[in-house]
Amino acid sequence: MDLKKTPFMLNEKKKHIQKAASFQKTTILNIQMQQGEMIAEHAVDADVVIIVRSGEVSFTVEGEAVQVRPENLLHMEPLEKHSLKAESACDLIVMQIQR
């Protein structure tokens, strides 16, 4: 067992990206952003699962917009181009899973 900390960092700085864990073919990131902050379009050669712990994030995936909140999650196929914008202060977990 290995309990990882993902402390709330938005009181200390704006955007915060932390590699929370990595094992076998999986990388887990914690991303925290203030309202209005963005991450430019990019693609990852892995399945990507987004879990929003708090707040709301707008994702544009291959030109299609979707809102991700704590009551849902987003899965993206490898190499799907995507960008994101924090609609409110947000805290999310990103799991990148290599096939």
Short mmCIF file of N, CA, C and O in Angstrom, two decimals:
data_model
loop_
_atom_site.label_atom_id
_atom_site.label_comp_id
_atom_site.label_asym_id
_atom_site.label_seq_id
_atom_site.Cartn_x
_atom_site.Cartn_y
_atom_site.Cartn_z
N MET A 1 0.85 -1.17 0.00
CA MET A 1 0.00 0.00 0.00
C MET A 1 0.89 1.24 0.00
O MET A 1 1.95 1.26 0.63
N ASP A 2 0.41 2.26 -0.72
CA ASP A 2 1.15 3.51 -0.80
C ASP A 2 0.14 4.64 -0.89
O ASP A 2 -0.46 4.86 -1.94
N LEU A 3 -0.08 5.36 0.18
CA LEU A 3 -1.03 6.46 0.22
C LEU A 3 -0.34 7.72 -0.28
O LEU A 3 0.67 8.16 0.29
N LYS A 4 -0.84 8.28 -1.37
CA LYS A 4 -0.25 9.48 -1.98
C LYS A 4 -1.02 10.72 -1.57
O LYS A 4 -2.24 10.71 -1.52
N LYS A 5 -0.30 11.79 -1.32
CA LYS A 5 -0.94 13.06 -0.97
C LYS A 5 -1.13 13.90 -2.23
O LYS A 5 -0.25 13.95 -3.10
N THR A 6 -2.27 14.54 -2.32
CA THR A 6 -2.55 15.50 -3.38
C THR A 6 -3.12 16.75 -2.72
O THR A 6 -4.31 17.02 -2.79
N PRO A 7 -2.25 17.52 -2.05
CA PRO A 7 -2.72 18.66 -1.27
C PRO A 7 -3.31 19.77 -2.14
O PRO A 7 -2.93 19.94 -3.29
N PHE A 8 -4.25 20.51 -1.57
CA PHE A 8 -4.84 21.66 -2.23
C PHE A 8 -3.77 22.75 -2.32
O PHE A 8 -3.21 23.17 -1.30
N MET A 9 -3.45 23.19 -3.53
CA MET A 9 -2.35 24.14 -3.73
C MET A 9 -2.79 25.49 -4.27
O MET A 9 -1.97 26.39 -4.41
N LEU A 10 -4.07 25.68 -4.57
CA LEU A 10 -4.50 26.90 -5.23
C LEU A 10 -4.43 28.14 -4.35
O LEU A 10 -4.51 29.26 -4.86
N ASN A 11 -4.27 27.99 -3.05
CA ASN A 11 -4.07 29.16 -2.20
C ASN A 11 -2.64 29.69 -2.34
O ASN A 11 -2.39 30.86 -2.04
N GLU A 12 -1.72 28.85 -2.79
CA GLU A 12 -0.31 29.22 -2.89
C GLU A 12 0.12 29.65 -4.28
O GLU A 12 1.06 30.41 -4.44
N LYS A 13 -0.55 29.14 -5.31
CA LYS A 13 -0.18 29.48 -6.68
C LYS A 13 -1.37 29.22 -7.58
O LYS A 13 -2.38 28.68 -7.16
N LYS A 14 -1.21 29.61 -8.83
CA LYS A 14 -2.30 29.39 -9.78
C LYS A 14 -2.27 27.93 -10.21
O LYS A 14 -2.46 27.06 -9.40
N LYS A 15 -2.02 27.65 -11.44
CA LYS A 15 -2.05 26.28 -11.96
C LYS A 15 -1.02 25.40 -11.25
O LYS A 15 0.12 25.79 -11.04
N HIS A 16 -1.45 24.21 -10.87
CA HIS A 16 -0.58 23.25 -10.19
C HIS A 16 -0.74 21.90 -10.87
O HIS A 16 -1.85 21.39 -11.01
N ILE A 17 0.37 21.32 -11.32
CA ILE A 17 0.36 19.99 -11.94
C ILE A 17 1.38 19.15 -11.21
O ILE A 17 2.54 19.51 -11.10
N GLN A 18 0.91 18.00 -10.68
CA GLN A 18 1.77 17.12 -9.88
C GLN A 18 1.61 15.68 -10.37
O GLN A 18 0.50 15.20 -10.54
N LYS A 19 2.74 15.02 -10.58
CA LYS A 19 2.69 13.58 -10.85
C LYS A 19 2.47 12.90 -9.51
O LYS A 19 3.35 12.90 -8.65
N ALA A 20 1.28 12.34 -9.33
CA ALA A 20 0.92 11.76 -8.03
C ALA A 20 1.43 10.34 -7.88
O ALA A 20 1.79 9.93 -6.78
N ALA A 21 1.44 9.58 -8.99
CA ALA A 21 1.88 8.18 -8.92
C ALA A 21 2.18 7.67 -10.32
O ALA A 21 1.68 8.19 -11.31
N SER A 22 2.98 6.62 -10.37
CA SER A 22 3.30 5.96 -11.62
C SER A 22 3.61 4.50 -11.33
O SER A 22 4.35 4.21 -10.40
N PHE A 23 2.97 3.61 -12.08
CA PHE A 23 3.23 2.19 -11.90
C PHE A 23 2.86 1.46 -13.18
O PHE A 23 1.95 1.86 -13.89
N GLN A 24 3.61 0.42 -13.48
CA GLN A 24 3.43 -0.37 -14.69
C GLN A 24 3.15 0.55 -15.87
O GLN A 24 4.01 1.32 -16.26
N LYS A 25 1.96 0.51 -16.45
CA LYS A 25 1.65 1.30 -17.64
C LYS A 25 0.74 2.49 -17.34
O LYS A 25 0.08 3.02 -18.22
N THR A 26 0.72 2.93 -16.09
CA THR A 26 -0.20 3.99 -15.68
C THR A 26 0.53 5.14 -15.00
O THR A 26 1.40 4.92 -14.16
N THR A 27 0.17 6.36 -15.39
CA THR A 27 0.64 7.57 -14.74
C THR A 27 -0.58 8.32 -14.24
O THR A 27 -1.56 8.46 -14.97
N ILE A 28 -0.53 8.80 -13.00
CA ILE A 28 -1.63 9.54 -12.41
C ILE A 28 -1.15 10.94 -12.06
O ILE A 28 -0.15 11.10 -11.35
N LEU A 29 -1.86 11.94 -12.58
CA LEU A 29 -1.53 13.34 -12.34
C LEU A 29 -2.63 14.00 -11.53
O LEU A 29 -3.81 13.62 -11.65
N ASN A 30 -2.27 14.98 -10.74
CA ASN A 30 -3.24 15.85 -10.09
C ASN A 30 -3.05 17.23 -10.69
O ASN A 30 -1.95 17.78 -10.66
N ILE A 31 -4.12 17.77 -11.28
CA ILE A 31 -4.08 19.11 -11.87
C ILE A 31 -5.07 19.98 -11.12
O ILE A 31 -6.23 19.59 -10.93
N GLN A 32 -4.61 21.16 -10.71
CA GLN A 32 -5.47 22.13 -10.05
C GLN A 32 -5.31 23.45 -10.81
O GLN A 32 -4.20 23.87 -11.12
N MET A 33 -6.46 24.07 -11.14
CA MET A 33 -6.43 25.32 -11.91
C MET A 33 -7.44 26.31 -11.34
O MET A 33 -8.49 25.91 -10.85
N GLN A 34 -7.09 27.57 -11.44
CA GLN A 34 -8.02 28.64 -11.07
C GLN A 34 -9.00 28.87 -12.23
O GLN A 34 -8.71 28.52 -13.38
N GLN A 35 -10.14 29.46 -11.93
CA GLN A 35 -11.13 29.77 -12.95
C GLN A 35 -10.49 30.53 -14.10
O GLN A 35 -9.73 31.47 -13.89
N GLY A 36 -10.78 30.10 -15.32
CA GLY A 36 -10.29 30.76 -16.52
C GLY A 36 -8.96 30.24 -17.04
O GLY A 36 -8.60 30.51 -18.18
N GLU A 37 -8.21 29.49 -16.23
CA GLU A 37 -6.93 28.95 -16.70
C GLU A 37 -7.17 27.86 -17.73
O GLU A 37 -8.20 27.16 -17.69
N MET A 38 -6.22 27.73 -18.64
CA MET A 38 -6.37 26.78 -19.74
C MET A 38 -5.12 25.93 -19.92
O MET A 38 -4.04 26.32 -19.51
N ILE A 39 -5.31 24.78 -20.54
CA ILE A 39 -4.20 23.96 -21.03
C ILE A 39 -4.45 23.80 -22.53
O ILE A 39 -5.54 23.37 -22.94
N ALA A 40 -3.46 24.18 -23.33
CA ALA A 40 -3.60 24.19 -24.78
C ALA A 40 -3.79 22.78 -25.35
O ALA A 40 -3.47 21.78 -24.70
N GLU A 41 -4.27 22.74 -26.57
CA GLU A 41 -4.54 21.46 -27.23
C GLU A 41 -3.27 20.61 -27.30
O GLU A 41 -2.18 21.11 -27.60
N HIS A 42 -3.44 19.34 -26.99
CA HIS A 42 -2.35 18.37 -27.03
C HIS A 42 -2.96 16.98 -27.16
O HIS A 42 -4.18 16.82 -27.12
N ALA A 43 -2.14 15.98 -27.32
CA ALA A 43 -2.58 14.59 -27.40
C ALA A 43 -1.61 13.73 -26.61
O ALA A 43 -0.44 14.07 -26.47
N VAL A 44 -2.13 12.63 -26.09
CA VAL A 44 -1.32 11.69 -25.30
C VAL A 44 -1.48 10.31 -25.92
O VAL A 44 -2.59 9.90 -26.25
N ASP A 45 -0.37 9.59 -26.08
CA ASP A 45 -0.43 8.24 -26.65
C ASP A 45 -0.76 7.22 -25.56
O ASP A 45 0.04 6.36 -25.21
N ALA A 46 -1.97 7.39 -24.99
CA ALA A 46 -2.46 6.51 -23.93
C ALA A 46 -3.95 6.75 -23.78
O ALA A 46 -4.46 7.80 -24.19
N ASP A 47 -4.66 5.79 -23.20
CA ASP A 47 -6.03 6.06 -22.78
C ASP A 47 -5.93 7.06 -21.64
O ASP A 47 -5.04 6.98 -20.79
N VAL A 48 -6.85 8.03 -21.63
CA VAL A 48 -6.84 9.05 -20.58
C VAL A 48 -8.22 9.07 -19.91
O VAL A 48 -9.24 9.11 -20.59
N VAL A 49 -8.22 9.03 -18.58
CA VAL A 49 -9.45 9.13 -17.80
C VAL A 49 -9.33 10.36 -16.91
O VAL A 49 -8.33 10.54 -16.21
N ILE A 50 -10.35 11.22 -16.98
CA ILE A 50 -10.39 12.45 -16.20
C ILE A 50 -11.45 12.30 -15.12
O ILE A 50 -12.61 12.01 -15.43
N ILE A 51 -11.06 12.54 -13.87
CA ILE A 51 -11.99 12.53 -12.74
C ILE A 51 -11.87 13.89 -12.05
O ILE A 51 -10.80 14.23 -11.54
N VAL A 52 -12.95 14.65 -12.06
CA VAL A 52 -12.96 15.96 -11.42
C VAL A 52 -13.36 15.78 -9.96
O VAL A 52 -14.44 15.27 -9.67
N ARG A 53 -12.49 16.20 -9.06
CA ARG A 53 -12.79 16.09 -7.62
C ARG A 53 -13.59 17.29 -7.13
O ARG A 53 -14.42 17.16 -6.23
N SER A 54 -13.32 18.45 -7.72
CA SER A 54 -14.11 19.64 -7.38
C SER A 54 -14.04 20.61 -8.55
O SER A 54 -13.08 20.62 -9.32
N GLY A 55 -15.09 21.41 -8.68
CA GLY A 55 -15.15 22.41 -9.75
C GLY A 55 -15.73 21.85 -11.03
O GLY A 55 -16.35 20.79 -11.04
N GLU A 56 -15.52 22.61 -12.09
CA GLU A 56 -16.03 22.24 -13.42
C GLU A 56 -14.99 22.59 -14.46
O GLU A 56 -14.40 23.67 -14.42
N VAL A 57 -14.79 21.67 -15.41
CA VAL A 57 -13.79 21.85 -16.46
C VAL A 57 -14.44 21.61 -17.82
O VAL A 57 -15.16 20.64 -18.00
N SER A 58 -14.19 22.53 -18.75
CA SER A 58 -14.64 22.36 -20.13
C SER A 58 -13.51 21.71 -20.92
O SER A 58 -12.39 22.24 -20.93
N PHE A 59 -13.79 20.59 -21.54
CA PHE A 59 -12.84 19.92 -22.42
C PHE A 59 -13.34 20.06 -23.85
O PHE A 59 -14.54 19.97 -24.10
N THR A 60 -12.43 20.27 -24.77
CA THR A 60 -12.73 20.16 -26.19
C THR A 60 -11.90 18.99 -26.70
O THR A 60 -10.67 19.02 -26.62
N VAL A 61 -12.60 17.95 -27.15
CA VAL A 61 -11.94 16.72 -27.60
C VAL A 61 -12.28 16.52 -29.07
O VAL A 61 -13.45 16.35 -29.42
N GLU A 62 -11.25 16.61 -29.92
CA GLU A 62 -11.45 16.46 -31.36
C GLU A 62 -12.58 17.37 -31.85
O GLU A 62 -13.42 16.97 -32.65
N GLY A 63 -12.61 18.61 -31.32
CA GLY A 63 -13.58 19.61 -31.75
C GLY A 63 -14.93 19.56 -31.04
O GLY A 63 -15.76 20.44 -31.23
N GLU A 64 -15.17 18.57 -30.19
CA GLU A 64 -16.44 18.45 -29.47
C GLU A 64 -16.27 18.90 -28.03
O GLU A 64 -15.39 18.41 -27.32
N ALA A 65 -17.15 19.81 -27.59
CA ALA A 65 -17.07 20.35 -26.23
C ALA A 65 -17.88 19.49 -25.26
O ALA A 65 -18.95 19.00 -25.60
N VAL A 66 -17.33 19.33 -24.05
CA VAL A 66 -18.01 18.56 -23.00
C VAL A 66 -17.64 19.17 -21.65
O VAL A 66 -16.53 19.67 -21.47
N GLN A 67 -18.60 19.16 -20.72
CA GLN A 67 -18.38 19.67 -19.36
C GLN A 67 -18.12 18.48 -18.44
O GLN A 67 -18.91 17.53 -18.42
N VAL A 68 -17.04 18.54 -17.67
CA VAL A 68 -16.72 17.46 -16.75
C VAL A 68 -16.81 18.02 -15.33
O VAL A 68 -16.23 19.06 -15.02
N ARG A 69 -17.58 17.30 -14.49
CA ARG A 69 -17.87 17.72 -13.12
C ARG A 69 -17.67 16.52 -12.19
O ARG A 69 -17.50 15.39 -12.65
N PRO A 70 -17.79 16.71 -10.89
CA PRO A 70 -17.62 15.58 -9.97
C PRO A 70 -18.59 14.42 -10.18
O PRO A 70 -18.27 13.29 -9.83
N GLU A 71 -19.74 14.67 -10.80
CA GLU A 71 -20.71 13.58 -10.97
C GLU A 71 -20.53 12.79 -12.27
O GLU A 71 -21.32 11.90 -12.57
N ASN A 72 -19.49 13.09 -13.06
CA ASN A 72 -19.21 12.29 -14.25
C ASN A 72 -17.71 12.14 -14.44
O ASN A 72 -16.93 12.65 -13.65
N LEU A 73 -17.30 11.40 -15.45
CA LEU A 73 -15.89 11.28 -15.79
C LEU A 73 -15.76 11.24 -17.29
O LEU A 73 -16.73 10.98 -18.00
N LEU A 74 -14.57 11.49 -17.78
CA LEU A 74 -14.30 11.55 -19.21
C LEU A 74 -13.22 10.54 -19.55
O LEU A 74 -12.19 10.48 -18.89
N HIS A 75 -13.46 9.75 -20.62
CA HIS A 75 -12.45 8.84 -21.15
C HIS A 75 -12.11 9.31 -22.56
O HIS A 75 -13.00 9.61 -23.36
N MET A 76 -10.81 9.37 -22.86
CA MET A 76 -10.34 9.71 -24.20
C MET A 76 -9.44 8.60 -24.71
O MET A 76 -8.63 8.05 -23.96
N GLU A 77 -9.60 8.28 -25.97
CA GLU A 77 -8.77 7.28 -26.64
C GLU A 77 -7.37 7.85 -26.86
O GLU A 77 -7.18 9.07 -26.89
N PRO A 78 -6.38 6.97 -27.05
CA PRO A 78 -5.02 7.45 -27.35
C PRO A 78 -5.02 8.39 -28.56
O PRO A 78 -5.73 8.17 -29.53
N LEU A 79 -4.23 9.44 -28.45
CA LEU A 79 -3.97 10.43 -29.49
C LEU A 79 -5.16 11.31 -29.85
O LEU A 79 -5.09 12.06 -30.84
N GLU A 80 -6.24 11.29 -29.07
CA GLU A 80 -7.33 12.24 -29.30
C GLU A 80 -6.84 13.62 -28.86
O GLU A 80 -6.40 13.79 -27.71
N LYS A 81 -6.92 14.59 -29.76
CA LYS A 81 -6.49 15.95 -29.43
C LYS A 81 -7.52 16.57 -28.50
O LYS A 81 -8.72 16.47 -28.73
N HIS A 82 -7.01 17.23 -27.45
CA HIS A 82 -7.91 17.84 -26.48
C HIS A 82 -7.26 19.05 -25.83
O HIS A 82 -6.04 19.17 -25.77
N SER A 83 -8.12 19.95 -25.36
CA SER A 83 -7.71 21.12 -24.58
C SER A 83 -8.70 21.25 -23.44
O SER A 83 -9.76 20.62 -23.45
N LEU A 84 -8.35 22.07 -22.45
CA LEU A 84 -9.26 22.23 -21.32
C LEU A 84 -9.19 23.63 -20.75
O LEU A 84 -8.19 24.32 -20.88
N LYS A 85 -10.32 24.02 -20.14
CA LYS A 85 -10.44 25.32 -19.49
C LYS A 85 -11.20 25.15 -18.19
O LYS A 85 -12.25 24.50 -18.15
N ALA A 86 -10.69 25.74 -17.12
CA ALA A 86 -11.35 25.69 -15.82
C ALA A 86 -12.51 26.69 -15.83
O ALA A 86 -12.30 27.89 -15.96
N GLU A 87 -13.72 26.18 -15.70
CA GLU A 87 -14.91 27.05 -15.63
C GLU A 87 -15.06 27.61 -14.21
O GLU A 87 -15.73 28.62 -14.02
N SER A 88 -14.48 26.92 -13.26
CA SER A 88 -14.39 27.39 -11.87
C SER A 88 -13.08 26.82 -11.32
O SER A 88 -12.45 25.99 -11.98
N ALA A 89 -12.67 27.26 -10.15
CA ALA A 89 -11.48 26.65 -9.55
C ALA A 89 -11.72 25.15 -9.49
O ALA A 89 -12.80 24.70 -9.10
N CYS A 90 -10.74 24.36 -9.93
CA CYS A 90 -10.98 22.93 -10.05
C CYS A 90 -9.77 22.11 -9.61
O CYS A 90 -8.65 22.59 -9.59
N ASP A 91 -10.06 20.86 -9.28
CA ASP A 91 -9.07 19.89 -8.84
C ASP A 91 -9.42 18.59 -9.55
O ASP A 91 -10.53 18.07 -9.38
N LEU A 92 -8.53 18.08 -10.39
CA LEU A 92 -8.84 16.87 -11.13
C LEU A 92 -7.71 15.86 -11.08
O LEU A 92 -6.55 16.20 -10.88
N ILE A 93 -8.10 14.62 -11.27
CA ILE A 93 -7.17 13.50 -11.38
C ILE A 93 -7.16 13.07 -12.84
O ILE A 93 -8.21 12.89 -13.45
N VAL A 94 -5.96 12.90 -13.40
CA VAL A 94 -5.79 12.44 -14.77
C VAL A 94 -5.05 11.14 -14.72
O VAL A 94 -3.94 11.06 -14.17
N MET A 95 -5.65 10.09 -15.27
CA MET A 95 -4.99 8.78 -15.35
C MET A 95 -4.65 8.52 -16.81
O MET A 95 -5.53 8.52 -17.67
N GLN A 96 -3.36 8.31 -17.09
CA GLN A 96 -2.88 7.97 -18.42
C GLN A 96 -2.47 6.50 -18.40
O GLN A 96 -1.56 6.14 -17.66
N ILE A 97 -3.17 5.70 -19.21
CA ILE A 97 -2.97 4.26 -19.18
C ILE A 97 -2.48 3.79 -20.55
O ILE A 97 -3.21 3.86 -21.54
N GLN A 98 -1.23 3.33 -20.59
CA GLN A 98 -0.64 2.82 -21.84
C GLN A 98 -1.30 1.49 -22.20
O GLN A 98 -1.59 0.69 -21.33
N ARG A 99 -1.51 1.30 -23.48
CA ARG A 99 -2.09 0.02 -23.94
C ARG A 99 -1.02 -1.01 -24.10
O ARG A 99 0.12 -0.78 -24.25
#
